[in-house]
Short mmCIF file of C-alpha atoms in Angstrom, two decimals:
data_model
loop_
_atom_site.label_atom_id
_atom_site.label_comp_id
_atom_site.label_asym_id
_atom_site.label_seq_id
_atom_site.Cartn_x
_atom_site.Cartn_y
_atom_site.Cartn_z
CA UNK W 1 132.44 27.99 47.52
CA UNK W 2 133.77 24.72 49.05
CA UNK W 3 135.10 26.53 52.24
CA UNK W 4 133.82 30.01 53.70
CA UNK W 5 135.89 32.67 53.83
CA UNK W 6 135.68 34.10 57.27
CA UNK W 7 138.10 31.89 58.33
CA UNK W 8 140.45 33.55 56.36
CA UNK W 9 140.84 36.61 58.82
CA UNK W 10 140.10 34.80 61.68
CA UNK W 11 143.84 35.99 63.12
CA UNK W 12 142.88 39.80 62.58
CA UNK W 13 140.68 40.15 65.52
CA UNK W 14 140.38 43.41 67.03
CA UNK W 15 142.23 45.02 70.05
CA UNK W 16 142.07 47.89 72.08
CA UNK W 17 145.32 48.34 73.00
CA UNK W 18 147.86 50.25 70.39
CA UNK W 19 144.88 51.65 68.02
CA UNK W 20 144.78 55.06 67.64
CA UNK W 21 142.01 57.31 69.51
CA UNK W 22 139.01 57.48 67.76
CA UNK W 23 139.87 54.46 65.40
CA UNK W 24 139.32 51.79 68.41
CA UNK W 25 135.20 51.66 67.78
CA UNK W 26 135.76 50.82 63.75
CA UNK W 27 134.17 47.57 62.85
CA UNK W 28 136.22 44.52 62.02
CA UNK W 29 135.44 41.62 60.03
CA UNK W 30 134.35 39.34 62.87
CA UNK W 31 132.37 41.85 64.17
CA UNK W 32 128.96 43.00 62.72
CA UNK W 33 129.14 47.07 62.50
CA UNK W 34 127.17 49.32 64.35
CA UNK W 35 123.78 49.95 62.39
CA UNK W 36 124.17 46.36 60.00
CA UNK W 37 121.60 43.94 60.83
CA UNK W 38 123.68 40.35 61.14
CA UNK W 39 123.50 37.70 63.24
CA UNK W 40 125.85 37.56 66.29
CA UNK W 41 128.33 34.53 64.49
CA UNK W 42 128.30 36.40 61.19
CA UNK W 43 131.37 37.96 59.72
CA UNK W 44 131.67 41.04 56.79
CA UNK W 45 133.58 38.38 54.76
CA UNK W 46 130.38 35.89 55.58
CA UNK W 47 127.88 38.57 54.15
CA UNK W 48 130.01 39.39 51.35
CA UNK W 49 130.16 35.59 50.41
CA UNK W 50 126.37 35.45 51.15
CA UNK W 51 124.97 38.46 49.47
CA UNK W 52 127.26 37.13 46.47
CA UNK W 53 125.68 33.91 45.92
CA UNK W 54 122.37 35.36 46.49
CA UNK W 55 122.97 38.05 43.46
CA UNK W 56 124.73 34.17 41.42
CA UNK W 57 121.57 32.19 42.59
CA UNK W 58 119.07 35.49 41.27
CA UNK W 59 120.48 35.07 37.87
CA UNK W 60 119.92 31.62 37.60
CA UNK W 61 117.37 30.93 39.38
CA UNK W 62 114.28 28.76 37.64
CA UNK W 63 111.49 31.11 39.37
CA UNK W 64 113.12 33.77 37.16
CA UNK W 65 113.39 31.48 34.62
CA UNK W 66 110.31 30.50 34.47
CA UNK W 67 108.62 34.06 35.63
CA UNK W 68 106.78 36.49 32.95
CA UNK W 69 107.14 39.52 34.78
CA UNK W 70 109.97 40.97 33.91
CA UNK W 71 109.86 44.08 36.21
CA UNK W 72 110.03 41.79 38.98
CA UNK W 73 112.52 39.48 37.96
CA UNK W 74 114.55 43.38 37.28
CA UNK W 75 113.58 44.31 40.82
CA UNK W 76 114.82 41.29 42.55
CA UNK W 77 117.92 41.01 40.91
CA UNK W 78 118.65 44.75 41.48
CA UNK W 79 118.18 43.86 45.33
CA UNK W 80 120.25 41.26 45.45
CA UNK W 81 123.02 43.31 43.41
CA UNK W 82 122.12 46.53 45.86
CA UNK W 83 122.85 44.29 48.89
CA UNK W 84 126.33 42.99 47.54
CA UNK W 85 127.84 46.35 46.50
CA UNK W 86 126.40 48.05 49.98
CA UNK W 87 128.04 44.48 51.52
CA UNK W 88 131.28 45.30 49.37
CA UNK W 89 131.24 49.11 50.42
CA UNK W 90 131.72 48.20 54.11
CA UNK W 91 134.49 45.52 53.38
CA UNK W 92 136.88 48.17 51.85
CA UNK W 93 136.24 51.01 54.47
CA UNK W 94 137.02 47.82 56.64
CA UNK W 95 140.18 47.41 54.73
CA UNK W 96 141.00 51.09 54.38
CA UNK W 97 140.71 51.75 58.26
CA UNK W 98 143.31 49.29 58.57
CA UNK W 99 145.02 50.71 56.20
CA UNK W 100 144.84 54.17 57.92
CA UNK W 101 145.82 51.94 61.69
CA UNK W 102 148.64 51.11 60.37
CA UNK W 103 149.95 54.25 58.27
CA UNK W 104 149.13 55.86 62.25
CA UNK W 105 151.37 53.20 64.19
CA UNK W 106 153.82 52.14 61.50
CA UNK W 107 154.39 55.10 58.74
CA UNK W 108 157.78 53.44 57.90
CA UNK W 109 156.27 50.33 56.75
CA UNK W 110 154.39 52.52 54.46
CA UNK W 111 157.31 54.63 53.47
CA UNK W 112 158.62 50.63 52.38
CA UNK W 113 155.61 49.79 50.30
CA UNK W 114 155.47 52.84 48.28
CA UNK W 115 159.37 52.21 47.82
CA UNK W 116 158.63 48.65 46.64
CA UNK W 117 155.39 49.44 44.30
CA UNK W 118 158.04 52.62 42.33
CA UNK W 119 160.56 49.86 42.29
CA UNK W 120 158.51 47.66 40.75
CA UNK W 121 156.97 50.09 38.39
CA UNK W 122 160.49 51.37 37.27
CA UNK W 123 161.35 47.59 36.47
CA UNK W 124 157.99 46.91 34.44
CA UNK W 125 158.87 50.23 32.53
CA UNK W 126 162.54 49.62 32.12
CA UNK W 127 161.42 46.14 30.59
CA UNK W 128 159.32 47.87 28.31
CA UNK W 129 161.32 50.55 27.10
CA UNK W 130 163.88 47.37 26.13
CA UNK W 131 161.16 45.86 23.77
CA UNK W 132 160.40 49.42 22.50
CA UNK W 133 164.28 49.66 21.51
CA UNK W 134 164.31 46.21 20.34
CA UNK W 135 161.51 47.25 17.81
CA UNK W 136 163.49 49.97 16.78
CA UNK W 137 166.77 48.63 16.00
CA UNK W 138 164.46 46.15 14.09
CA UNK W 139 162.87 48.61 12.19
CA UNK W 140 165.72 50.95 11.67
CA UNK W 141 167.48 47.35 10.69
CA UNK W 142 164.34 46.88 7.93
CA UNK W 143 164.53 50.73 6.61
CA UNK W 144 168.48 50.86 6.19
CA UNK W 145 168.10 47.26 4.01
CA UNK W 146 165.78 48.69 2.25
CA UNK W 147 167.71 51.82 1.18
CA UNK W 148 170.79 49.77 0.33
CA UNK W 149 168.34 47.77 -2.31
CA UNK W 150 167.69 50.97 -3.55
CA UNK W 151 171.27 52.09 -4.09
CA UNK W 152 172.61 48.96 -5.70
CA UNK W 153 171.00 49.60 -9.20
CA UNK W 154 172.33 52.91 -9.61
CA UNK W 155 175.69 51.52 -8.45
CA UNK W 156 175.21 48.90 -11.15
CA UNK W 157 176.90 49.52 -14.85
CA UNK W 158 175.13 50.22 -17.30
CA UNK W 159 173.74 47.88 -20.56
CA UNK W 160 172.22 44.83 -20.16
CA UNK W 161 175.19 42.53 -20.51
CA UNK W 162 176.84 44.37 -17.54
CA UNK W 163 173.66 43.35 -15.54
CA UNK W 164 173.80 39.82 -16.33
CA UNK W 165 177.39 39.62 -15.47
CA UNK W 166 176.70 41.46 -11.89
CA UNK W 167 173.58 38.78 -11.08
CA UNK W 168 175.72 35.21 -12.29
CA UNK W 169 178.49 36.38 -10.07
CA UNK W 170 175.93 36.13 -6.76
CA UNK W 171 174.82 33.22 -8.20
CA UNK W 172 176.70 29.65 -6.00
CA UNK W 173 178.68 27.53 -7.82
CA UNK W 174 176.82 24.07 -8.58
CA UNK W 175 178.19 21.30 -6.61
CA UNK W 176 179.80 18.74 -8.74
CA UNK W 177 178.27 15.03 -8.00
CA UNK W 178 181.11 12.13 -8.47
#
């Protein structure tokens, strides 16, 4: 990547005042969480970003490449792998405590999401019941054309001269050239 993410959430930084008891100690993402071996200037997003191009550079790396065992070539790139989705783990329990913060100090703003995500559904579904009908009045359009094909011949009199009177007359005019 041309640009690292941490900067990204570099607004979001933690504070003690207005969390909720017992939510105040939670990691963040510019802070390395209790028990995670990171450097002191290293962010979750940073790791995340890190562990991914290790698990990219595994895959196509030329020791790999060129390497004949393939057990540890397996091993290595199960590491890597292991590292990102452990790495990925802690990013959305980061993301879902802050989800939880602010369903505990704001339950309104919620309330308005869950509003907007049914409204939204009920559009996307409205939209697609429409094509569903326009399908069927097409269909129902095809089937009722195809029963009135089927009725014309026994409408039709009988003989063959009668028939070749009844197909002439749908037959245009030719238009007369001067």
């Amino acid at each position: 990547m041309a640009a690292p993410l941490g900067g990204m959430f570099s607004a979001q930084l933690p504070g003690p005042s207005g969390a909720p008891p017992g939510l105040s100690s939670q990691p963040s993402l510019l802070q390395a969480a209790p028990g995670a071996p990171r450097s002191s200037n290293s962010t979750l997003v940073d790791e995340l970003e890190s562990s991914f191009e290790a698990c990219f550079a595994s895959l196509v790396s030329q020791d790999y490449v060129n390497g004949t065992d393939q057990e540890e070539i397996r091993t290595g790139v199960d590491q890597c792998i292991q590292k990102f989705l452990d790495i990925a783990r802690q990013t959305e329990c980061f993301f879902l405590q802050k989800r939880l913060q602010l369903s505990l100090q704001k339950p309104e703003q919620v309330i308005k999401e869950d509003v907007s995500e049914l409204r939204n559904e009920l559009q996307r579904k409205d939209a697609l019941v429409q094509k569903h009908l326009t399908k069927l009045r097409h269909w129902q359009q095809v089937l009722e054309d195809i029963n009135v094909q089927h009725k014309k011949p026994a409408e039709m009199p009988q003989g063959s001269l009668a028939y070749l009177e009844q197909a002439s007359a749908n037959i245009p005019a030719p238009l007369k050239q001067t």
